[in-house]
Amino acid sequence: MKENKKMKKVAIATVTTLVSLSSTVMVNALDADNDIAQQSI
């Protein structure tokens, strides 16, 4: 049972990290798009 709890914690941590990473990437991509749009105006 202890093994399962540990695996669950690791899985949750991994998912959380992936979600925060992907949201950071999305924000950076949006910022880059905004910069490009402002420059072309």
PDB file of N, CA and C in Angstrom, residues 3 6 8-10 12-14 17-19 21 23-30 32-37 39-40:
ATOM      1  N   GLU A   3       3.708   1.673  -1.324  1.00  0.00           N
ATOM      2  CA  GLU A   3       4.239   1.888  -2.677  1.00  0.00           C
ATOM      3  C   GLU A   3       3.236   2.674  -3.529  1.00  0.00           C
ATOM      4  N   LYS A   6       3.104   6.341  -2.663  1.00  0.00           N
ATOM      5  CA  LYS A   6       4.293   7.030  -3.174  1.00  0.00           C
ATOM      6  C   LYS A   6       4.141   7.290  -4.668  1.00  0.00           C
ATOM      7  N   LYS A   8       1.410   7.534  -6.372  1.00  0.00           N
ATOM      8  CA  LYS A   8       0.370   8.540  -6.592  1.00  0.00           C
ATOM      9  C   LYS A   8       0.950   9.935  -6.407  1.00  0.00           C
ATOM     10  N   LYS A   9       1.741  10.109  -5.339  1.00  0.00           N
ATOM     11  CA  LYS A   9       2.347  11.417  -5.078  1.00  0.00           C
ATOM     12  C   LYS A   9       3.251  11.815  -6.233  1.00  0.00           C
ATOM     13  N   VAL A  10       4.042  10.876  -6.715  1.00  0.00           N
ATOM     14  CA  VAL A  10       4.955  11.159  -7.827  1.00  0.00           C
ATOM     15  C   VAL A  10       4.157  11.528  -9.072  1.00  0.00           C
ATOM     16  N   ILE A  12       1.096  12.766  -9.247  1.00  0.00           N
ATOM     17  CA  ILE A  12       0.470  14.077  -9.054  1.00  0.00           C
ATOM     18  C   ILE A  12       1.504  15.182  -9.239  1.00  0.00           C
ATOM     19  N   ALA A  13       2.688  14.990  -8.672  1.00  0.00           N
ATOM     20  CA  ALA A  13       3.747  15.990  -8.796  1.00  0.00           C
ATOM     21  C   ALA A  13       4.144  16.168 -10.256  1.00  0.00           C
ATOM     22  N   THR A  14       4.234  15.065 -10.972  1.00  0.00           N
ATOM     23  CA  THR A  14       4.616  15.124 -12.390  1.00  0.00           C
ATOM     24  C   THR A  14       3.567  15.873 -13.192  1.00  0.00           C
ATOM     25  N   THR A  17       3.667  19.570 -12.401  1.00  0.00           N
ATOM     26  CA  THR A  17       4.819  20.206 -13.044  1.00  0.00           C
ATOM     27  C   THR A  17       4.557  20.404 -14.527  1.00  0.00           C
ATOM     28  N   LEU A  18       4.015  19.374 -15.177  1.00  0.00           N
ATOM     29  CA  LEU A  18       3.736  19.467 -16.614  1.00  0.00           C
ATOM     30  C   LEU A  18       2.721  20.563 -16.896  1.00  0.00           C
ATOM     31  N   VAL A  19       1.688  20.642 -16.078  1.00  0.00           N
ATOM     32  CA  VAL A  19       0.646  21.657 -16.285  1.00  0.00           C
ATOM     33  C   VAL A  19       1.233  23.054 -16.128  1.00  0.00           C
ATOM     34  N   LEU A  21       4.333  23.931 -16.449  1.00  0.00           N
ATOM     35  CA  LEU A  21       5.268  24.166 -17.553  1.00  0.00           C
ATOM     36  C   LEU A  21       4.515  24.552 -18.818  1.00  0.00           C
ATOM     37  N   SER A  23       1.529  25.798 -19.125  1.00  0.00           N
ATOM     38  CA  SER A  23       0.873  27.101 -19.006  1.00  0.00           C
ATOM     39  C   SER A  23       1.901  28.218 -19.139  1.00  0.00           C
ATOM     40  N   THR A  24       3.109  27.999 -18.619  1.00  0.00           N
ATOM     41  CA  THR A  24       4.178  28.992 -18.762  1.00  0.00           C
ATOM     42  C   THR A  24       4.531  29.156 -20.230  1.00  0.00           C
ATOM     43  N   VAL A  25       4.629  28.039 -20.933  1.00  0.00           N
ATOM     44  CA  VAL A  25       4.952  28.082 -22.365  1.00  0.00           C
ATOM     45  C   VAL A  25       3.857  28.832 -23.120  1.00  0.00           C
ATOM     46  N   MET A  26       2.595  28.561 -22.775  1.00  0.00           N
ATOM     47  CA  MET A  26       1.483  29.240 -23.436  1.00  0.00           C
ATOM     48  C   MET A  26       1.561  30.745 -23.208  1.00  0.00           C
ATOM     49  N   VAL A  27       1.826  31.158 -21.973  1.00  0.00           N
ATOM     50  CA  VAL A  27       1.914  32.586 -21.647  1.00  0.00           C
ATOM     51  C   VAL A  27       3.053  33.222 -22.431  1.00  0.00           C
ATOM     52  N   ASN A  28       4.202  32.548 -22.479  1.00  0.00           N
ATOM     53  CA  ASN A  28       5.342  33.077 -23.230  1.00  0.00           C
ATOM     54  C   ASN A  28       4.994  33.208 -24.705  1.00  0.00           C
ATOM     55  N   ALA A  29       4.302  32.230 -25.249  1.00  0.00           N
ATOM     56  CA  ALA A  29       3.921  32.271 -26.662  1.00  0.00           C
ATOM     57  C   ALA A  29       2.972  33.439 -26.913  1.00  0.00           C
ATOM     58  N   LEU A  30       2.034  33.654 -26.002  1.00  0.00           N
ATOM     59  CA  LEU A  30       1.097  34.771 -26.156  1.00  0.00           C
ATOM     60  C   LEU A  30       1.845  36.095 -26.089  1.00  0.00           C
ATOM     61  N   ALA A  32       4.923  36.652 -26.894  1.00  0.00           N
ATOM     62  CA  ALA A  32       5.682  36.794 -28.141  1.00  0.00           C
ATOM     63  C   ALA A  32       4.752  37.258 -29.262  1.00  0.00           C
ATOM     64  N   ASP A  33       3.559  36.687 -29.326  1.00  0.00           N
ATOM     65  CA  ASP A  33       2.590  37.092 -30.354  1.00  0.00           C
ATOM     66  C   ASP A  33       2.231  38.565 -30.190  1.00  0.00           C
ATOM     67  N   ASN A  34       2.041  39.008 -28.950  1.00  0.00           N
ATOM     68  CA  ASN A  34       1.701  40.403 -28.699  1.00  0.00           C
ATOM     69  C   ASN A  34       2.829  41.315 -29.150  1.00  0.00           C
ATOM     70  N   ASP A  35       4.069  40.943 -28.852  1.00  0.00           N
ATOM     71  CA  ASP A  35       5.226  41.751 -29.255  1.00  0.00           C
ATOM     72  C   ASP A  35       5.266  41.880 -30.774  1.00  0.00           C
ATOM     73  N   ILE A  36       5.074  40.772 -31.466  1.00  0.00           N
ATOM     74  CA  ILE A  36       5.127  40.774 -32.934  1.00  0.00           C
ATOM     75  C   ILE A  36       4.000  41.652 -33.482  1.00  0.00           C
ATOM     76  N   ALA A  37       2.821  41.535 -32.898  1.00  0.00           N
ATOM     77  CA  ALA A  37       1.672  42.311 -33.366  1.00  0.00           C
ATOM     78  C   ALA A  37       1.935  43.808 -33.171  1.00  0.00           C
ATOM     79  N   GLN A  39       4.821  45.322 -33.052  1.00  0.00           N
ATOM     80  CA  GLN A  39       5.887  45.780 -33.944  1.00  0.00           C
ATOM     81  C   GLN A  39       5.357  45.991 -35.361  1.00  0.00           C
ATOM     82  N   SER A  40       4.413  45.169 -35.801  1.00  0.00           N
ATOM     83  CA  SER A  40       3.935  45.240 -37.185  1.00  0.00           C
ATOM     84  C   SER A  40       2.963  46.398 -37.384  1.00  0.00           C
TER      85      SER A  40
END
